[in-house]
Short mmCIF file of C-alpha atoms in Angstrom, two decimals:
data_model
loop_
_atom_site.label_atom_id
_atom_site.label_comp_id
_atom_site.label_asym_id
_atom_site.label_seq_id
_atom_site.Cartn_x
_atom_site.Cartn_y
_atom_site.Cartn_z
CA MET L 1 14.25 -14.90 4.04
CA GLU L 2 11.01 -16.80 4.51
CA LYS L 3 9.40 -13.53 5.53
CA ILE L 4 10.54 -11.86 2.29
CA SER L 5 8.87 -14.71 0.42
CA ALA L 6 5.66 -14.20 2.42
CA LEU L 7 5.94 -10.43 2.00
CA MET L 8 5.97 -10.61 -1.79
CA ASP L 9 2.91 -12.87 -1.65
CA GLY L 10 1.10 -10.34 0.53
CA GLU L 11 0.79 -12.90 3.28
CA LEU L 12 2.24 -10.90 6.17
CA LYS L 13 0.20 -8.81 8.56
CA GLU L 14 0.53 -5.07 8.04
CA GLU L 15 2.93 -4.45 10.92
CA ALA L 16 5.12 -7.42 10.01
CA ALA L 17 5.11 -6.35 6.36
CA ASP L 18 6.14 -2.85 7.32
CA GLU L 19 8.98 -4.21 9.41
CA GLN L 20 10.17 -6.43 6.55
CA ILE L 21 10.09 -3.56 4.06
CA SER L 22 12.29 -1.57 6.43
CA LEU L 23 14.70 -4.51 6.65
CA VAL L 24 14.78 -5.00 2.89
CA LYS L 25 15.79 -1.44 2.23
CA GLN L 26 18.61 -1.67 4.78
CA ASN L 27 19.94 -4.99 3.59
CA ILE L 28 21.27 -5.49 0.05
CA GLU L 29 21.01 -9.27 0.44
CA LYS L 30 17.30 -9.05 1.23
CA MET L 31 16.79 -6.68 -1.71
CA ASP L 32 18.57 -9.26 -3.86
CA HIS L 33 16.15 -11.95 -2.69
CA TRP L 34 13.19 -9.67 -3.37
CA HIS L 35 14.49 -9.23 -6.92
CA LEU L 36 15.28 -12.91 -7.50
CA TYR L 37 11.98 -14.20 -6.14
CA HIS L 38 10.10 -11.83 -8.44
CA LEU L 39 12.26 -12.90 -11.38
CA ILE L 40 11.40 -16.54 -10.65
CA GLY L 41 7.68 -15.74 -10.41
CA ASP L 42 7.73 -13.73 -13.64
CA THR L 43 9.58 -16.50 -15.46
CA LEU L 44 7.14 -19.17 -14.28
CA ARG L 45 4.10 -17.09 -15.22
CA HIS L 46 5.58 -16.12 -18.55
CA GLU L 47 6.30 -19.71 -19.44
CA SER L 48 2.80 -20.68 -18.43
CA ALA L 49 1.35 -17.96 -20.67
CA LEU L 50 3.54 -19.08 -23.54
CA ASP L 51 2.42 -22.65 -22.99
CA GLN L 52 -1.18 -21.56 -23.44
CA SER L 53 -0.30 -19.38 -26.42
CA HIS L 54 1.58 -22.27 -28.02
CA ALA L 55 -1.38 -24.56 -27.44
CA LYS L 56 -3.70 -22.04 -29.11
CA VAL L 57 -1.45 -21.66 -32.14
CA SER L 58 -1.19 -25.39 -32.73
CA ILE L 59 -4.94 -25.85 -32.13
CA GLN L 60 -4.38 -28.39 -29.45
CA PRO L 61 -6.60 -28.72 -26.38
CA VAL L 62 -5.23 -26.64 -23.54
CA SER L 63 -4.55 -28.95 -20.66
CA GLN L 64 -5.72 -27.52 -17.37
CA TYR L 65 -3.26 -27.51 -14.59
CA SER L 66 -3.74 -29.97 -11.78
CA PRO L 67 -1.57 -29.96 -8.68
CA SER L 68 -0.21 -33.42 -9.35
CA LEU L 69 0.75 -32.56 -12.89
CA SER L 70 4.44 -32.46 -13.66
CA PRO L 71 5.83 -29.59 -15.72
CA SER L 72 4.95 -29.64 -19.39
CA PRO L 73 7.29 -31.60 -21.67
CA ARG L 74 8.60 -28.53 -23.43
CA SER L 75 9.21 -26.57 -20.28
CA SER L 76 12.71 -27.81 -19.76
CA ASP L 77 14.07 -27.16 -23.21
CA ALA L 78 15.09 -23.74 -24.33
CA SER L 79 12.65 -23.33 -27.18
CA PRO L 80 12.78 -20.09 -29.19
CA LEU L 81 9.65 -18.87 -27.42
CA PHE L 82 11.61 -18.52 -24.19
CA SER L 83 13.38 -15.60 -25.73
CA GLN L 84 10.16 -13.60 -25.32
CA GLN L 85 10.85 -13.21 -21.63
CA ARG L 86 12.43 -9.77 -21.64
CA LEU L 87 15.12 -9.35 -19.04
CA PRO L 88 16.32 -5.82 -18.57
CA HIS L 89 19.76 -4.99 -19.83
CA SER L 90 22.66 -5.47 -17.46
CA ASN L 91 22.86 -1.88 -16.27
CA PHE L 92 19.15 -1.07 -16.30
CA ASN L 93 18.81 -1.03 -12.52
CA GLN L 94 22.02 0.89 -11.89
CA ARG L 95 20.99 3.55 -14.40
CA LEU L 96 17.53 3.85 -12.97
CA ARG L 97 18.83 3.97 -9.43
CA ALA L 98 21.19 6.81 -10.37
CA ARG L 99 18.34 8.71 -11.98
CA LEU L 100 16.12 8.17 -8.97
CA ALA L 101 18.86 9.40 -6.67
CA ALA L 102 19.05 12.59 -8.71
CA GLU L 103 15.33 13.21 -8.31
CA PRO L 104 14.21 15.34 -5.38
CA THR L 105 12.71 13.28 -2.57
CA ILE L 106 8.95 13.21 -2.59
CA LEU L 107 7.15 14.26 0.55
CA SER L 108 3.45 14.14 -0.13
CA PRO L 109 0.62 14.00 2.39
CA HIS L 110 -0.41 10.53 3.46
CA PRO L 111 -3.50 9.59 1.46
CA VAL L 112 -6.65 8.25 3.10
CA ARG L 113 -6.33 4.51 2.86
CA GLN L 114 -9.19 2.45 1.58
CA LYS L 115 -8.81 0.22 4.63
CA THR L 116 -9.66 3.11 6.94
CA ILE L 117 -12.92 3.58 5.09
CA GLU L 118 -13.62 -0.14 5.21
CA ARG L 119 -12.97 -0.21 8.95
CA SER L 120 -15.32 2.71 9.51
CA GLY L 121 -18.24 0.56 8.33
CA ILE L 122 -19.54 3.11 5.79
CA SER L 123 -17.78 1.72 2.76
CA TRP L 124 -21.21 0.75 1.40
CA LEU L 125 -21.70 4.45 0.63
CA ALA L 126 -18.65 4.54 -1.64
CA PRO L 127 -20.36 3.22 -4.80
CA PHE L 128 -22.78 6.15 -4.72
CA PHE L 129 -19.89 8.55 -5.13
CA GLY L 130 -16.56 8.26 -6.89
CA LYS L 131 -13.87 6.94 -4.55
CA THR L 132 -12.05 10.27 -4.49
CA ALA L 133 -15.28 12.15 -4.03
CA PHE L 134 -16.25 9.74 -1.30
CA ASN L 135 -12.98 10.35 0.53
CA ASN L 136 -13.50 14.10 0.20
CA TYR L 137 -17.08 13.86 1.43
CA LEU L 138 -15.91 11.74 4.34
CA LEU L 139 -13.35 14.34 5.40
CA ALA L 140 -15.80 17.22 4.90
CA ALA L 141 -18.48 15.42 6.91
CA ALA L 142 -16.06 14.74 9.76
CA ALA L 143 -14.98 18.40 9.78
CA SER L 144 -18.61 19.59 9.74
CA VAL L 145 -19.64 17.32 12.60
CA THR L 146 -16.67 18.52 14.65
CA ALA L 147 -17.51 22.18 13.95
CA VAL L 148 -21.20 21.73 14.86
CA ALA L 149 -20.24 19.86 18.03
CA MET L 150 -17.86 22.64 19.09
CA VAL L 151 -20.39 25.43 18.43
CA SER L 152 -23.18 23.51 20.20
CA TRP L 153 -20.96 22.90 23.18
CA ALA L 154 -20.02 26.57 23.39
CA VAL L 155 -23.67 27.70 23.14
CA LEU L 156 -24.89 25.18 25.70
CA GLU L 157 -22.09 26.16 28.02
CA LEU L 158 -23.12 29.81 27.85
CA GLU L 159 -26.77 29.02 28.41
CA ALA L 160 -26.19 26.60 31.23
CA GLY L 161 -23.55 28.76 32.87
CA PRO L 162 -25.33 30.18 35.93
CA ARG L 163 -27.25 27.03 36.75
CA PRO L 164 -24.69 25.14 38.81
CA ALA L 165 -24.23 28.04 41.19
CA VAL L 166 -27.96 28.51 41.64
CA SER L 167 -28.59 24.85 42.16
CA LEU L 168 -25.69 24.58 44.59
CA ALA L 169 -26.98 27.54 46.51
CA LYS L 170 -30.46 26.06 46.50
CA LYS L 171 -29.12 22.76 47.82
CA ALA L 172 -27.30 24.47 50.62
CA ILE L 173 -30.39 26.44 51.59
CA ASP L 174 -32.50 23.27 51.46
CA LYS L 175 -30.23 21.72 54.04
CA THR L 176 -29.72 24.62 56.37
CA VAL L 177 -32.72 26.93 56.15
CA PRO L 178 -36.12 26.01 57.64
CA MET L 179 -39.05 25.78 55.25
CA ASN L 180 -40.73 29.02 56.24
CA GLU L 181 -37.49 30.98 55.98
CA ARG L 182 -36.59 29.25 52.74
CA GLN L 183 -39.64 30.65 51.06
CA ALA L 184 -38.53 34.04 52.10
CA VAL L 185 -35.05 33.47 50.71
CA ILE L 186 -35.85 31.75 47.46
CA GLY L 187 -39.46 32.69 46.97
CA VAL L 188 -40.95 32.15 43.57
CA SER L 189 -38.94 34.76 41.81
CA ALA L 190 -35.24 34.81 41.22
CA LYS L 191 -35.12 38.28 42.61
CA ALA L 192 -34.76 36.93 46.10
CA LEU L 193 -31.60 35.08 45.07
CA THR L 194 -30.00 37.81 43.05
CA ALA L 195 -30.72 40.63 45.50
CA PRO L 196 -31.13 39.21 48.98
CA SER L 197 -32.42 41.61 51.59
CA VAL L 198 -30.09 42.41 54.48
CA GLU L 199 -33.00 42.32 56.87
CA ASP L 200 -34.02 38.88 55.74
CA PRO L 201 -32.73 36.29 58.27
CA GLY L 202 -32.17 33.67 55.53
CA SER L 203 -30.02 36.00 53.52
CA GLN L 204 -27.17 35.69 56.01
CA TYR L 205 -26.88 31.99 55.26
CA LEU L 206 -27.00 32.75 51.61
CA GLN L 207 -24.42 35.50 51.85
CA GLU L 208 -22.05 33.20 53.72
CA TYR L 209 -22.64 30.38 51.33
CA LEU L 210 -22.08 32.48 48.23
CA LEU L 211 -18.97 34.03 49.74
CA ALA L 212 -17.53 30.60 50.51
CA HIS L 213 -18.24 29.39 46.98
CA GLN L 214 -17.19 32.48 45.13
CA GLY L 215 -14.60 30.47 43.25
CA LEU L 216 -17.35 28.48 41.57
CA SER L 217 -19.07 31.60 40.30
CA PRO L 218 -19.52 31.61 36.50
CA SER L 219 -18.42 35.21 36.52
CA THR L 220 -14.83 33.99 36.48
CA ALA L 221 -13.61 32.74 33.15
CA ILE L 222 -12.05 29.60 34.61
CA GLN L 223 -14.32 28.32 37.31
CA GLY L 224 -12.78 27.00 40.47
CA VAL L 225 -9.34 28.37 39.74
CA ALA L 226 -9.71 31.94 40.97
CA ALA L 227 -9.91 30.84 44.57
CA TYR L 228 -6.46 29.28 44.31
CA VAL L 229 -4.77 32.15 42.53
CA ARG L 230 -2.33 34.09 44.65
CA SER L 231 -0.54 37.25 43.65
CA VAL L 232 3.20 36.81 43.70
CA SER L 233 5.69 39.58 43.38
CA PHE L 234 9.40 39.59 43.24
CA GLN L 235 11.64 42.35 44.31
CA GLY L 236 15.26 42.22 43.30
CA ASP L 237 18.08 43.67 45.34
CA MET T 1 -2.86 -8.61 4.20
CA GLY T 2 -4.87 -8.44 1.02
CA GLY T 3 -2.26 -9.64 -1.43
CA ASP T 4 -0.36 -7.87 -4.15
CA ARG T 5 -2.35 -4.67 -4.17
CA GLU T 6 -2.04 -4.17 -0.45
CA ILE T 7 1.72 -4.63 -0.42
CA ASP T 8 2.04 -2.30 -3.41
CA GLN T 9 -0.05 0.30 -1.61
CA GLN T 10 2.18 0.00 1.42
CA LEU T 11 5.29 0.51 -0.74
CA VAL T 12 3.67 3.45 -2.52
CA GLU T 13 2.78 5.13 0.76
CA ARG T 14 6.33 4.72 1.95
CA ALA T 15 7.63 6.21 -1.29
CA GLN T 16 5.18 9.08 -0.89
CA ARG T 17 6.69 9.74 2.50
CA GLY T 18 10.13 10.05 0.93
CA ASP T 19 11.37 6.46 1.03
CA LYS T 20 13.07 5.95 -2.34
CA HIS T 21 14.00 2.36 -1.49
CA ALA T 22 10.32 1.48 -1.36
CA PHE T 23 9.94 2.76 -4.92
CA GLU T 24 13.03 0.77 -5.92
CA MET T 25 11.28 -2.35 -4.62
CA LEU T 26 8.34 -1.56 -6.91
CA VAL T 27 10.76 -1.07 -9.81
CA LEU T 28 12.34 -4.47 -9.16
CA LYS T 29 8.92 -6.03 -9.02
CA TYR T 30 7.45 -4.52 -12.17
CA GLN T 31 10.38 -3.81 -14.48
CA ARG T 32 10.05 -7.01 -16.52
CA LYS T 33 6.30 -6.65 -16.81
CA LEU T 34 6.58 -3.04 -17.96
CA ILE T 35 9.35 -3.88 -20.42
CA ARG T 36 7.26 -6.71 -21.87
CA LEU T 37 4.35 -4.32 -22.23
CA LEU T 38 6.41 -1.62 -23.93
CA SER T 39 7.93 -4.19 -26.25
CA ARG T 40 4.53 -4.43 -27.89
CA PHE T 41 4.92 -0.89 -29.19
CA ILE T 42 8.64 -0.41 -29.59
CA ARG T 43 10.78 -3.02 -31.30
CA ASP T 44 14.26 -1.92 -30.42
CA ALA T 45 15.38 -3.39 -27.08
CA ASN T 46 17.49 -0.39 -26.08
CA GLU T 47 14.69 2.02 -26.87
CA VAL T 48 12.29 -0.09 -24.83
CA GLU T 49 14.55 0.17 -21.82
CA ASP T 50 14.97 3.92 -22.24
CA VAL T 51 11.20 4.36 -22.37
CA ALA T 52 10.77 2.05 -19.38
CA GLN T 53 13.24 4.15 -17.40
CA GLU T 54 11.43 7.30 -18.41
CA ALA T 55 8.10 5.76 -17.38
CA PHE T 56 9.44 4.79 -13.96
CA ILE T 57 10.84 8.28 -13.39
CA LYS T 58 7.54 9.84 -14.49
CA ALA T 59 5.71 7.50 -12.14
CA TYR T 60 8.00 8.50 -9.29
CA LYS T 61 7.42 12.19 -9.94
CA ALA T 62 3.67 11.62 -10.17
CA LEU T 63 3.49 9.59 -6.96
CA PRO T 64 1.88 12.43 -4.97
CA ASN T 65 -1.08 12.16 -7.34
CA PHE T 66 -1.48 8.41 -6.87
CA ARG T 67 -4.29 7.83 -4.39
CA GLY T 68 -4.65 4.08 -4.60
CA GLU T 69 -7.93 4.20 -6.52
CA SER T 70 -6.54 1.68 -8.98
CA ALA T 71 -3.84 -0.95 -8.60
CA PHE T 72 -0.33 0.46 -8.80
CA TYR T 73 0.49 -1.57 -11.91
CA THR T 74 -2.63 -0.35 -13.71
CA TRP T 75 -1.52 3.20 -12.99
CA LEU T 76 2.06 2.44 -14.03
CA TYR T 77 0.72 0.76 -17.16
CA ARG T 78 -1.05 3.97 -18.22
CA ILE T 79 2.07 6.02 -17.62
CA GLY T 80 4.09 3.47 -19.61
CA ILE T 81 1.69 3.54 -22.54
CA ASN T 82 1.60 7.35 -22.63
CA THR T 83 5.37 7.55 -22.41
CA ALA T 84 5.70 5.08 -25.28
CA LYS T 85 3.18 7.01 -27.42
CA ASN T 86 4.93 10.32 -26.76
CA TYR T 87 8.26 8.73 -27.58
CA LEU T 88 7.01 7.35 -30.88
CA VAL T 89 5.46 10.69 -31.81
CA ALA T 90 8.70 12.49 -30.94
CA MET T 91 10.61 10.05 -33.10
CA GLY T 92 8.21 10.70 -35.99
CA ARG T 93 6.80 7.22 -35.82
CA ARG T 94 3.16 6.28 -35.69
CA ALA T 95 1.86 5.31 -32.27
CA PRO T 96 -0.34 2.22 -32.18
CA THR T 97 -4.05 3.03 -32.04
CA SER T 98 -4.99 0.05 -29.90
CA THR T 99 -3.52 1.37 -26.68
CA ASP T 100 -6.84 2.32 -25.15
CA SER T 101 -7.63 -1.23 -24.20
CA ASN T 102 -8.30 -2.19 -20.65
CA ALA T 103 -5.16 -2.37 -18.52
CA GLU T 104 -5.78 -5.85 -17.17
CA GLU T 105 -6.65 -7.17 -20.60
CA ALA T 106 -3.50 -5.68 -22.09
CA GLU T 107 -1.52 -7.06 -19.22
CA GLU T 108 -2.64 -10.56 -20.12
CA LEU T 109 -1.97 -9.95 -23.79
CA GLY T 110 1.47 -8.75 -22.84
CA GLU T 111 2.19 -12.17 -21.41
CA SER T 112 1.10 -14.22 -24.37
CA GLU T 113 0.96 -12.19 -27.57
CA LEU T 114 4.49 -11.02 -27.60
CA LEU T 115 5.61 -13.16 -30.47
CA VAL T 116 8.19 -10.86 -31.93
CA ASP T 117 11.77 -10.99 -30.86
CA VAL T 118 12.80 -7.74 -29.23
CA ASN T 119 15.82 -9.02 -27.36
CA THR T 120 19.36 -8.18 -28.12
CA PRO T 121 21.43 -11.33 -28.73
CA GLU T 122 23.03 -10.94 -25.33
CA ASN T 123 19.70 -10.56 -23.54
CA GLU T 124 18.16 -13.34 -25.53
CA MET T 125 20.81 -15.76 -24.40
CA MET T 126 20.44 -14.64 -20.81
CA SER T 127 16.66 -14.97 -21.01
CA ARG T 128 16.94 -18.48 -22.38
CA GLN T 129 19.36 -19.46 -19.65
CA VAL T 130 17.16 -18.02 -16.92
CA ALA T 131 14.08 -19.82 -18.26
CA LYS T 132 16.00 -23.08 -18.64
CA THR T 133 17.46 -22.87 -15.15
CA VAL T 134 14.11 -22.03 -13.56
CA ASN T 135 12.41 -24.92 -15.30
CA GLN T 136 15.14 -27.42 -14.58
CA SER T 137 15.18 -26.37 -10.93
CA LEU T 138 11.41 -26.66 -10.77
CA GLU T 139 11.55 -30.18 -12.15
CA LYS T 140 14.09 -31.23 -9.57
CA LEU T 141 11.98 -29.99 -6.66
CA PRO T 142 10.14 -32.48 -4.47
CA GLU T 143 6.53 -32.71 -5.56
CA ASP T 144 5.07 -30.93 -2.50
CA LEU T 145 7.34 -27.91 -3.06
CA ARG T 146 6.69 -27.87 -6.80
CA THR T 147 2.94 -28.04 -6.31
CA ALA T 148 2.96 -25.27 -3.70
CA ILE T 149 4.99 -22.81 -5.79
CA THR T 150 3.08 -23.60 -8.97
CA LEU T 151 -0.26 -23.00 -7.29
CA ARG T 152 1.05 -19.74 -5.93
CA GLU T 153 2.93 -18.33 -8.92
CA ILE T 154 0.95 -19.65 -11.86
CA GLU T 155 -2.53 -20.09 -10.43
CA GLY T 156 -2.20 -17.09 -8.14
CA LEU T 157 -3.84 -18.81 -5.17
CA SER T 158 -3.48 -17.48 -1.63
CA TYR T 159 -1.70 -19.49 1.06
CA GLU T 160 -5.07 -20.29 2.61
CA GLU T 161 -6.44 -21.68 -0.64
CA ILE T 162 -3.30 -23.73 -1.25
CA ALA T 163 -3.46 -25.05 2.31
CA LEU T 164 -7.02 -26.20 1.70
CA MET T 165 -6.07 -27.86 -1.59
CA MET T 166 -3.01 -29.57 -0.19
CA ASN T 167 -4.66 -30.31 3.13
CA CYS T 168 -1.95 -28.92 5.37
CA PRO T 169 -1.44 -25.89 7.63
CA ILE T 170 -0.79 -22.44 6.18
CA GLY T 171 2.59 -22.34 7.92
CA THR T 172 3.66 -25.43 6.01
CA ILE T 173 2.60 -23.85 2.73
CA ARG T 174 4.53 -20.71 3.54
CA SER T 175 7.61 -22.79 4.27
CA ARG T 176 7.25 -24.93 1.12
CA ILE T 177 6.89 -21.90 -1.14
CA PHE T 178 9.91 -20.28 0.44
CA ARG T 179 12.00 -23.46 0.13
CA ALA T 180 10.98 -23.84 -3.51
CA ARG T 181 11.95 -20.24 -4.30
CA GLU T 182 15.20 -20.57 -2.45
CA ALA T 183 16.08 -23.80 -4.29
CA ILE T 184 15.49 -22.14 -7.67
CA ALA T 185 17.27 -18.95 -6.61
CA THR T 186 20.31 -20.98 -5.56
CA GLN T 187 20.58 -22.29 -9.13
CA LEU T 188 19.99 -18.88 -10.68
CA ARG T 189 22.35 -16.85 -8.56
CA PRO T 190 25.72 -18.02 -9.97
CA MET T 191 24.46 -17.48 -13.50
CA LEU T 192 23.27 -13.95 -12.82
CA ASP T 193 26.39 -13.09 -10.83
CA ALA T 194 28.54 -14.30 -13.71
CA GLY T 195 26.66 -12.03 -16.08
CA LYS T 196 26.98 -8.31 -16.13
CA ASP T 197 23.69 -7.79 -14.32
CA LYS T 198 24.44 -7.31 -10.68
CA ARG T 199 20.71 -7.14 -10.19
CA TRP T 200 20.64 -4.29 -7.67
#
């Protein structure tokens, strides 16, 4: 039960607190402790408030609490002021529990927790907006960044599509074709690459190379896969 | 964790995900505070409890709208006040005009300015007995336990702050506060079990 005590004081780590809450709801004894510990706290605070109120009414100096101080002299007697602590009627909880049970269960979306914002390191922006507005802006900004990133990626992919094949082809030619022939193959214009001449001696290397690496051609939607695709058919009896 | 507000937020989020027990834990925590608050506006003890029940049910229904921008009790406080005002209007009585005050301020006033007796005789006796038992048990505690629980419950200090004041590890403080609560609860339990209130 020590953990219940720490739970109600907010002194458990989040995971441990979550675990304890789960245990409390499963265990009537733990729920009972939760209730009693809060009752004790409320009673102590209430009495303290009444002490101060009483001191004000009788125009006496309010003694400040010090840790070594024993309880006030009137704390142990049942003065009429104690009656101000309002305990719920005997069946209050049972009635409320029955009413709650009759209510449809709530299933609402999980709200953005303040802690998430704090962790993100941009909580300093929050005061410039309302907190709700800030949360909305945060979500909208995240969605916008994601959308821009996706569009940019798609555009860059389209633009950069043919390059790997060309550069791969160029690399292969660099290795295998002599300098004088290479000029004939690659030349200055791309025409030599896109429409190699049959008579050109370098074009044979290029033809072979491109044939071998057809699977990497950007003309296929999924590069590198086409070469491994095999047609399969099935004929039943 | 960050104290009361953080644990309340955790309970609220659970309730928002359909966990009614989590909301029941909030009810057990705040029922006396809410009843004390409502007693400022409604004199009759039975009516106060009816309005408190209504406020809790309204709060439960409105949970999807609660986004943790304010403390749960502040939000509950507003619902309680509005429920009380609507009730008084429906009963043809005049609602108090001073209900627009700040929630925290009113919360403090609720603790100290409630100088009218709204208890039924039965409740009044029970309240006296509870207060007497808590105080007697507190007096009987060893000084280190009494100091620890008083600093926590009345002064509202964190375990870390109490540990600094009492010059001992946080684990010791946690244990002392628990032992103090348990000692008082042991005295309270037979009395509450003997009464009609089976607590939960």
